[in-house]
Short mmCIF file of C-alpha atoms and ligand atoms in Angstrom, two decimals:
data_model
loop_
_atom_site.label_atom_id
_atom_site.label_comp_id
_atom_site.label_asym_id
_atom_site.label_seq_id
_atom_site.Cartn_x
_atom_site.Cartn_y
_atom_site.Cartn_z
CA MET A 6 6.97 19.85 -20.06
CA PRO A 7 4.45 17.10 -20.91
CA SER A 8 0.87 17.38 -19.69
CA ILE A 9 0.21 15.57 -16.49
CA PHE A 10 -3.29 15.05 -17.66
CA ALA A 11 -2.24 13.15 -20.78
CA GLY A 12 -3.38 9.56 -21.39
CA ASN A 13 -6.62 7.82 -20.42
CA ASP A 14 -6.09 7.82 -16.71
CA GLN A 15 -7.76 11.18 -15.87
CA HIS A 16 -8.44 11.98 -12.28
CA GLU A 17 -11.89 12.97 -10.97
CA GLU A 18 -10.64 15.66 -8.61
CA ILE A 19 -7.34 17.18 -7.57
CA THR A 20 -7.38 19.70 -4.74
CA PHE A 21 -4.62 21.93 -3.55
CA PHE A 22 -4.91 23.18 0.07
CA HIS A 23 -2.83 25.89 1.66
CA ASP A 24 -3.41 26.60 5.25
CA LYS A 25 -1.65 29.97 5.48
CA LYS A 26 -1.76 30.22 9.23
CA ILE A 27 0.83 27.43 9.53
CA ASN A 28 2.04 27.23 5.93
CA LEU A 29 0.62 23.75 5.54
CA LYS A 30 0.57 22.64 1.90
CA VAL A 31 -1.46 19.54 0.90
CA ILE A 32 -2.48 18.03 -2.39
CA VAL A 33 -5.32 15.48 -2.46
CA GLY A 34 -5.73 13.37 -5.61
CA ILE A 35 -9.04 11.44 -6.18
CA HIS A 36 -8.54 9.29 -9.19
CA ASP A 37 -11.71 7.15 -9.63
CA THR A 38 -14.68 6.50 -7.25
CA THR A 39 -16.55 3.92 -9.34
CA LEU A 40 -16.18 1.26 -6.66
CA GLY A 41 -16.51 3.40 -3.59
CA PRO A 42 -15.10 6.33 -1.58
CA ALA A 43 -11.47 7.16 -2.38
CA LEU A 44 -9.12 5.75 0.10
CA GLY A 45 -5.31 5.84 0.33
CA GLY A 46 -2.59 6.96 2.79
CA THR A 47 -1.02 10.33 3.24
CA ARG A 48 2.63 10.75 2.34
CA PHE A 49 4.70 13.44 4.07
CA TRP A 50 7.70 14.28 1.90
CA HIS A 51 10.19 17.00 1.16
CA TYR A 52 9.68 17.25 -2.65
CA ALA A 53 12.16 19.17 -4.70
CA HIS A 54 9.34 21.23 -6.00
CA GLU A 55 5.49 21.31 -6.04
CA TYR A 56 5.30 19.83 -9.56
CA ALA A 57 7.06 16.78 -8.20
CA ALA A 58 4.49 16.53 -5.34
CA LEU A 59 1.66 16.80 -7.87
CA GLN A 60 3.15 14.10 -10.03
CA ASP A 61 3.57 11.82 -6.98
CA VAL A 62 0.03 12.29 -5.77
CA LEU A 63 -1.39 11.60 -9.27
CA ARG A 64 0.60 8.38 -9.64
CA LEU A 65 -0.20 7.26 -6.15
CA SER A 66 -3.91 7.87 -6.25
CA ARG A 67 -4.19 6.14 -9.71
CA GLY A 68 -2.36 3.14 -8.28
CA MET A 69 -4.88 3.00 -5.40
CA THR A 70 -7.79 2.69 -7.83
CA TYR A 71 -6.19 -0.37 -9.53
CA LYS A 72 -5.01 -1.84 -6.19
CA SER A 73 -8.39 -1.83 -4.57
CA ALA A 74 -10.15 -2.99 -7.74
CA LEU A 75 -7.74 -5.90 -8.07
CA ALA A 76 -8.09 -6.74 -4.36
CA GLY A 77 -11.87 -6.96 -4.78
CA LEU A 78 -12.55 -3.98 -2.40
CA ASN A 79 -15.43 -1.57 -2.79
CA LEU A 80 -13.14 1.37 -2.68
CA GLY A 81 -11.95 4.14 -4.97
CA GLY A 82 -8.46 5.38 -5.48
CA GLY A 83 -7.17 8.39 -3.63
CA LYS A 84 -4.01 9.66 -1.99
CA ALA A 85 -2.69 12.81 -0.34
CA VAL A 86 0.72 14.35 0.03
CA ILE A 87 1.86 16.87 2.64
CA ILE A 88 4.72 18.93 1.33
CA GLY A 89 7.65 19.40 3.64
CA ASP A 90 10.36 17.76 5.70
CA ALA A 91 8.51 15.64 8.31
CA ARG A 92 11.44 15.63 10.63
CA LYS A 93 11.34 19.43 10.87
CA ILE A 94 7.69 20.47 10.53
CA LYS A 95 5.56 17.51 11.68
CA ASN A 96 3.79 18.26 14.99
CA LYS A 97 0.40 17.92 16.63
CA THR A 98 -0.80 21.36 15.45
CA LEU A 99 0.01 20.55 11.85
CA LEU A 100 -1.62 17.16 12.05
CA HIS A 101 -4.82 18.73 13.56
CA HIS A 102 -4.93 21.36 10.83
CA TYR A 103 -4.55 18.51 8.36
CA GLY A 104 -7.62 16.85 9.91
CA LEU A 105 -9.61 20.10 9.33
CA ILE A 106 -8.51 20.09 5.68
CA LEU A 107 -9.77 16.44 5.29
CA ASN A 108 -13.19 17.65 6.74
CA LYS A 109 -13.50 19.99 3.77
CA MET A 110 -13.63 16.90 1.51
CA HIS A 111 -16.71 15.55 3.47
CA GLY A 112 -15.50 11.95 3.23
CA ARG A 113 -14.87 11.86 -0.50
CA TYR A 114 -11.27 11.07 0.54
CA ILE A 115 -10.41 8.87 3.51
CA THR A 116 -6.79 8.67 4.65
CA SER A 117 -4.39 6.32 6.47
CA GLU A 118 -0.62 5.77 6.97
CA ASP A 119 2.03 6.07 4.30
CA VAL A 120 5.69 7.29 4.18
CA ASN A 121 6.48 9.41 7.25
CA ILE A 122 2.95 9.10 8.64
CA THR A 123 2.71 6.72 11.57
CA ILE A 124 -0.23 5.27 13.52
CA ASP A 125 0.30 7.93 16.21
CA ASP A 126 0.04 10.61 13.53
CA ILE A 127 -3.21 9.08 12.29
CA ALA A 128 -4.55 9.02 15.88
CA GLU A 129 -3.62 12.74 16.12
CA VAL A 130 -5.41 13.60 12.81
CA SER A 131 -8.51 11.72 14.10
CA GLN A 132 -8.78 14.31 16.92
CA LYS A 133 -10.10 16.71 14.25
CA SER A 134 -11.49 14.39 11.51
CA SER A 135 -13.35 11.17 11.26
CA HIS A 136 -12.21 10.52 7.71
CA VAL A 137 -9.27 8.42 8.83
CA VAL A 138 -8.59 4.66 9.14
CA GLY A 139 -5.62 2.75 10.40
CA LEU A 140 -6.37 3.89 13.97
CA PRO A 141 -4.87 2.15 16.99
CA LEU A 142 -6.69 -0.97 18.18
CA ALA A 143 -7.28 0.77 21.56
CA LYS A 144 -9.21 3.47 19.72
CA GLY A 145 -11.45 0.99 17.90
CA GLY A 146 -9.22 0.91 14.83
CA SER A 147 -7.44 -1.87 12.97
CA GLY A 148 -3.88 -0.89 14.09
CA ASP A 149 -0.93 -0.05 11.78
CA PRO A 150 -1.59 -1.41 8.34
CA SER A 151 2.10 -1.81 7.63
CA SER A 152 2.30 -5.31 9.21
CA LEU A 153 -0.37 -6.79 6.90
CA THR A 154 1.16 -4.83 3.97
CA ALA A 155 4.44 -6.69 4.74
CA TYR A 156 2.63 -9.96 5.17
CA GLY A 157 0.99 -9.70 1.71
CA THR A 158 4.31 -8.59 0.17
CA TYR A 159 5.96 -11.66 1.75
CA LEU A 160 3.21 -14.00 0.34
CA GLY A 161 3.66 -12.43 -3.06
CA MET A 162 7.39 -13.02 -2.85
CA LYS A 163 6.81 -16.63 -1.94
CA ALA A 164 4.44 -17.05 -4.91
CA ALA A 165 7.09 -15.66 -7.19
CA ALA A 166 9.67 -18.02 -5.65
CA LYS A 167 7.36 -20.96 -6.34
CA GLY A 168 7.07 -19.87 -9.93
CA VAL A 169 10.83 -19.35 -10.47
CA TYR A 170 12.40 -22.05 -8.23
CA GLY A 171 9.49 -24.50 -8.05
CA ILE A 172 9.32 -24.09 -4.21
CA GLU A 173 7.87 -21.30 -2.20
CA SER A 174 10.45 -21.47 0.56
CA LEU A 175 12.67 -18.39 0.98
CA SER A 176 15.18 -20.24 3.19
CA LYS A 177 18.73 -19.31 2.21
CA LYS A 178 17.54 -16.98 -0.46
CA LYS A 179 19.63 -13.75 -0.69
CA ILE A 180 17.10 -10.93 -0.37
CA GLY A 181 17.79 -7.19 -0.57
CA VAL A 182 15.28 -4.98 1.21
CA GLU A 183 15.47 -1.28 0.17
CA GLY A 184 13.94 0.91 2.86
CA VAL A 185 13.51 -0.44 6.34
CA GLY A 186 10.77 1.86 7.59
CA LYS A 187 7.42 0.50 8.84
CA VAL A 188 6.78 -2.09 6.09
CA GLY A 189 10.43 -2.95 5.42
CA ALA A 190 11.04 -3.70 9.06
CA TYR A 191 8.03 -6.12 9.31
CA LEU A 192 9.17 -7.71 6.09
CA LEU A 193 12.53 -8.25 7.44
CA SER A 194 11.23 -9.99 10.54
CA LEU A 195 9.21 -12.39 8.26
CA LEU A 196 12.19 -13.17 6.10
CA HIS A 197 14.37 -13.63 9.17
CA LYS A 198 11.85 -16.19 10.57
CA GLU A 199 12.09 -18.06 7.30
CA ASN A 200 15.92 -18.26 7.46
CA ALA A 201 16.51 -16.02 4.42
CA THR A 202 19.83 -14.14 4.06
CA VAL A 203 18.68 -10.52 4.18
CA PHE A 204 20.61 -7.35 3.12
CA ILE A 205 19.25 -3.89 3.78
CA THR A 206 19.78 -0.32 2.75
CA ASP A 207 18.18 2.98 3.80
CA THR A 208 18.95 6.61 3.53
CA SER A 209 18.31 7.12 7.22
CA SER A 210 21.24 6.23 9.45
CA THR A 211 18.95 6.45 12.53
CA ARG A 212 16.64 3.87 10.98
CA LEU A 213 19.56 1.60 10.02
CA LYS A 214 20.94 1.77 13.65
CA HIS A 215 17.51 0.98 15.08
CA ILE A 216 17.15 -2.12 12.85
CA GLN A 217 20.71 -3.30 13.52
CA LYS A 218 19.92 -3.22 17.22
CA ASN A 219 17.14 -5.74 16.80
CA TYR A 220 18.80 -7.75 14.01
CA PRO A 221 22.56 -7.51 14.61
CA PHE A 222 23.27 -10.24 11.91
CA VAL A 223 21.68 -8.24 9.09
CA GLN A 224 24.09 -6.81 6.48
CA VAL A 225 23.88 -3.16 5.57
CA ILE A 226 24.70 -2.35 1.95
CA PRO A 227 25.74 1.22 1.06
CA ARG A 228 23.06 2.89 -1.22
CA GLU A 229 25.50 3.24 -4.16
CA ASP A 230 26.30 -0.51 -4.20
CA PHE A 231 22.81 -1.85 -3.68
CA TYR A 232 21.50 -2.49 -7.22
CA THR A 233 24.73 -4.24 -8.31
CA TYR A 234 24.71 -6.48 -5.30
CA ASP A 235 24.36 -10.26 -5.82
CA MET A 236 20.85 -11.13 -4.69
CA ASP A 237 18.11 -13.55 -5.62
CA ILE A 238 15.28 -11.21 -4.73
CA TYR A 239 15.04 -7.50 -4.68
CA ALA A 240 12.35 -6.05 -2.39
CA PRO A 241 11.77 -2.30 -3.00
CA CYS A 242 10.21 -0.87 0.23
CA ALA A 243 11.18 2.75 0.09
CA LEU A 244 9.87 5.20 -2.53
CA GLY A 245 8.71 4.56 -6.07
CA ALA A 246 10.38 4.63 -9.51
CA THR A 247 13.42 2.60 -8.44
CA LEU A 248 12.90 0.28 -11.51
CA ASN A 249 14.22 2.59 -14.24
CA THR A 250 16.56 2.84 -17.21
CA GLU A 251 19.59 3.29 -14.85
CA THR A 252 18.85 0.48 -12.33
CA ILE A 253 17.40 -2.34 -14.46
CA PRO A 254 20.59 -3.14 -16.41
CA LEU A 255 22.41 -3.37 -13.06
CA LEU A 256 20.17 -5.91 -11.38
CA LYS A 257 21.35 -9.47 -10.87
CA CYS A 258 18.16 -10.72 -9.16
CA LYS A 259 15.66 -13.25 -10.49
CA ILE A 260 12.66 -11.81 -8.69
CA ILE A 261 11.33 -8.39 -7.69
CA ALA A 262 8.74 -8.29 -5.01
CA GLY A 263 8.44 -5.35 -2.60
CA ALA A 264 5.90 -3.05 -0.96
CA ALA A 265 6.76 0.37 -2.44
CA ASN A 266 4.09 1.93 -4.57
CA ASN A 267 4.76 2.70 -8.22
CA GLN A 268 8.02 0.79 -8.53
CA LEU A 269 8.15 1.05 -12.31
CA ALA A 270 9.25 4.55 -13.28
CA ASP A 271 7.51 4.10 -16.68
CA GLU A 272 5.04 1.24 -16.56
CA ALA A 273 5.17 0.27 -20.25
CA LEU A 274 8.90 0.74 -20.81
CA HIS A 275 10.39 -0.69 -17.62
CA GLY A 276 7.85 -3.47 -17.18
CA GLN A 277 8.78 -4.76 -20.63
CA GLN A 278 12.52 -4.33 -19.86
CA LEU A 279 12.29 -6.55 -16.76
CA PHE A 280 10.36 -9.07 -18.75
CA ASP A 281 12.90 -9.12 -21.55
CA ARG A 282 15.63 -9.65 -18.93
CA ASP A 283 13.75 -12.61 -17.47
CA ILE A 284 13.36 -10.98 -14.14
CA VAL A 285 10.01 -11.90 -12.55
CA TYR A 286 8.18 -8.81 -11.30
CA ALA A 287 5.44 -9.37 -8.75
CA PRO A 288 3.23 -6.29 -9.42
CA ASP A 289 3.17 -3.79 -6.58
CA ILE A 290 -0.62 -3.08 -6.92
CA LEU A 291 -1.24 -6.74 -6.25
CA ILE A 292 1.18 -7.67 -3.52
CA ASN A 293 1.24 -4.50 -1.37
CA ALA A 294 -2.57 -4.48 -0.95
CA GLY A 295 -2.44 -6.06 2.61
CA GLY A 296 -2.71 -2.67 4.26
CA VAL A 297 -5.68 -1.45 2.32
CA MET A 298 -7.37 -4.79 2.88
CA ASN A 299 -6.85 -4.31 6.60
CA VAL A 300 -8.18 -0.77 6.84
CA TYR A 301 -11.15 -1.87 4.70
CA GLU A 302 -12.26 -4.11 7.51
CA GLU A 303 -12.07 -1.19 9.89
CA LEU A 304 -14.00 1.09 7.54
CA TYR A 305 -16.94 -1.26 7.09
CA GLY A 306 -16.35 -2.84 10.56
CA PRO A 307 -16.64 -4.10 13.22
CA TYR A 308 -12.99 -4.83 12.68
CA ASN A 309 -12.18 -8.53 12.54
CA LYS A 310 -8.49 -9.32 12.24
CA ASN A 311 -8.99 -12.92 11.07
CA LYS A 312 -11.14 -11.67 8.19
CA ALA A 313 -8.53 -9.19 7.21
CA GLN A 314 -5.75 -11.77 7.40
CA GLN A 315 -7.79 -14.22 5.25
CA ARG A 316 -8.29 -11.63 2.61
CA VAL A 317 -4.47 -10.95 2.63
CA GLU A 318 -3.77 -14.59 2.22
CA THR A 319 -5.57 -14.53 -1.17
CA ILE A 320 -2.55 -12.59 -2.50
CA PHE A 321 -0.39 -15.77 -2.78
CA GLU A 322 -2.76 -17.58 -5.12
CA LYS A 323 -3.55 -14.40 -7.14
CA CYS A 324 0.14 -13.64 -7.56
CA PHE A 325 1.02 -17.19 -8.55
CA ASN A 326 -1.84 -17.31 -11.18
CA ILE A 327 -0.78 -13.92 -12.67
CA LEU A 328 2.81 -14.97 -12.99
CA GLN A 329 1.83 -18.28 -14.57
CA GLN A 330 -0.45 -16.48 -16.97
CA SER A 331 2.42 -14.07 -17.73
CA SER A 332 4.81 -16.85 -18.73
CA GLN A 333 2.14 -18.70 -20.72
CA THR A 334 1.05 -15.61 -22.67
CA LYS A 335 4.42 -13.90 -22.83
CA THR A 336 2.90 -10.81 -21.33
CA PRO A 337 4.55 -8.79 -18.41
CA PRO A 338 2.70 -9.47 -15.20
CA HIS A 339 1.94 -5.87 -14.32
CA ILE A 340 -0.07 -5.64 -17.62
CA ILE A 341 -2.18 -8.71 -16.70
CA ALA A 342 -2.78 -7.30 -13.16
CA LYS A 343 -3.86 -3.90 -14.50
CA LYS A 344 -6.12 -5.50 -17.11
CA MET A 345 -7.93 -7.48 -14.35
CA ALA A 346 -8.38 -4.25 -12.37
CA LEU A 347 -9.69 -2.35 -15.37
CA GLN A 348 -12.12 -5.24 -16.16
CA ARG A 349 -13.64 -4.93 -12.67
CA LEU A 350 -13.95 -1.20 -13.07
CA HIS A 351 -15.49 -1.59 -16.48
CA GLU A 352 -18.09 -4.01 -15.19
CA ALA A 353 -19.05 -1.69 -12.29
CA LYS A 354 -19.44 1.37 -14.40
CA PRO A 355 -23.02 2.35 -15.06
CA CYS A 356 -23.95 1.93 -18.78
P1 NAD B 415 8.20 4.61 6.03
O1 NAD B 415 8.21 6.06 5.92
O2 NAD B 415 7.87 3.98 7.30
O3 NAD B 415 9.53 3.95 5.50
C1 NAD B 415 10.23 4.35 4.37
C2 NAD B 415 11.72 4.07 4.55
O4 NAD B 415 12.42 4.23 3.35
C3 NAD B 415 12.36 4.96 5.62
O5 NAD B 415 13.08 4.24 6.55
C4 NAD B 415 13.22 5.91 4.72
O6 NAD B 415 14.36 6.38 5.49
C5 NAD B 415 13.59 4.99 3.58
N1 NAD B 415 14.00 5.67 2.35
C6 NAD B 415 13.49 6.77 1.80
N2 NAD B 415 14.11 7.04 0.65
C7 NAD B 415 14.96 6.08 0.47
C8 NAD B 415 15.86 5.73 -0.63
N3 NAD B 415 16.05 6.54 -1.68
N4 NAD B 415 16.64 4.61 -0.43
C9 NAD B 415 16.51 3.82 0.62
N5 NAD B 415 15.71 4.07 1.63
C10 NAD B 415 14.91 5.17 1.56
O7 NAD B 415 7.12 4.15 4.85
P2 NAD B 415 6.33 2.80 4.78
O8 NAD B 415 4.99 2.98 5.34
O9 NAD B 415 7.13 1.66 5.30
O10 NAD B 415 6.15 2.66 3.19
C11 NAD B 415 7.21 2.16 2.42
C12 NAD B 415 6.72 2.01 0.95
O11 NAD B 415 5.56 1.02 0.93
C13 NAD B 415 6.13 3.29 0.33
O12 NAD B 415 6.38 3.31 -1.05
C14 NAD B 415 4.63 3.16 0.61
O13 NAD B 415 3.94 3.95 -0.32
C15 NAD B 415 4.46 1.73 0.40
N6 NAD B 415 3.26 1.19 1.02
C16 NAD B 415 3.06 1.30 2.41
C17 NAD B 415 1.94 0.76 2.97
C18 NAD B 415 1.74 0.78 4.42
O14 NAD B 415 0.85 0.07 5.00
N7 NAD B 415 2.50 1.50 5.20
C19 NAD B 415 0.93 0.17 2.20
C20 NAD B 415 1.16 0.00 0.79
C21 NAD B 415 2.29 0.60 0.26
#
């Protein structure tokens, strides 16, 4: 098995917590705190084994470092995973115990929403810990970050459309949204307003039913047919690593622009494969930063929604410029985005 510490991306701190009383297993990854405290959401997932959970938290926390650096935020990169099936074991007691675990990190890691963690869960965690953001507006927070994550993703998608089609409008574009959870559902509503033709897929039949109730016109594609489906734009909004050796040859789209973290299974290999296939990839660390931009305003408040929204709106221009630079220099866009993030980190590091 290859070392997970290989490469130049070493983490500052990785902590395993096991609350034996309720069998709560948590891994917190702090990647880099050059720019500020480590901030990133908590993912609740039924991993096949603990090594998979560790790999996920390492990839996710590293991604947060680059995302916040690129977004111009004074935040470090961190992320946590809770191991287990959220549908079976998530309850108030567990969330309170998770809050107590966060307190042991004394604010070195600040959490928020991610897969299977909702705004109500964050409010519950906050009963025991103050190291949380993404709290309900009624509790002095900035609300669910997912809506601004979706908005930033939508703007990144429009910037990519402008680059590819010469016009940013998504009207009549065939767009496949994979994963219609919190972010995917908000994205769907924005695309619907713009008169795009949207297809969706999700592993949760409950979720699909819920979406179809609100959007009866939306077409549901079976999971197994999704990647081969004829679409202009593919929007990954579920889990990571969906751009891989199996899926890339199947894709018929011209653009990939979605909210999922770590979409490229192997950054170097699969980013290049997309580039060679002339598929424009709007880098996830750039276009899904709307949520962290929103909670940033809460952290260093008082929260101002307009300020957060204005910050999210910078994603359009940044994405367009990176994609332009990519075609001019024949460099995959995710490499340009990461270089910009590394440059900011390098400038901020003490000599
Ligand atoms: P969520 O839990 O609300 O939704 C995820 C959805 O994906 C669920 O409906 C789930 O059933 C579905 N899903 C899971 N596995 C799937 C698969 N293999 N195929 C299709 N569907 C599948 O999570 P979310 O908060 O909407 O986050 C979605 C993605 O966006 C994640 O990768 C997350 O890390 C990323 N992200 C979220 C935010 C945010 O503000 N919530 C911010 C930045 C990035």
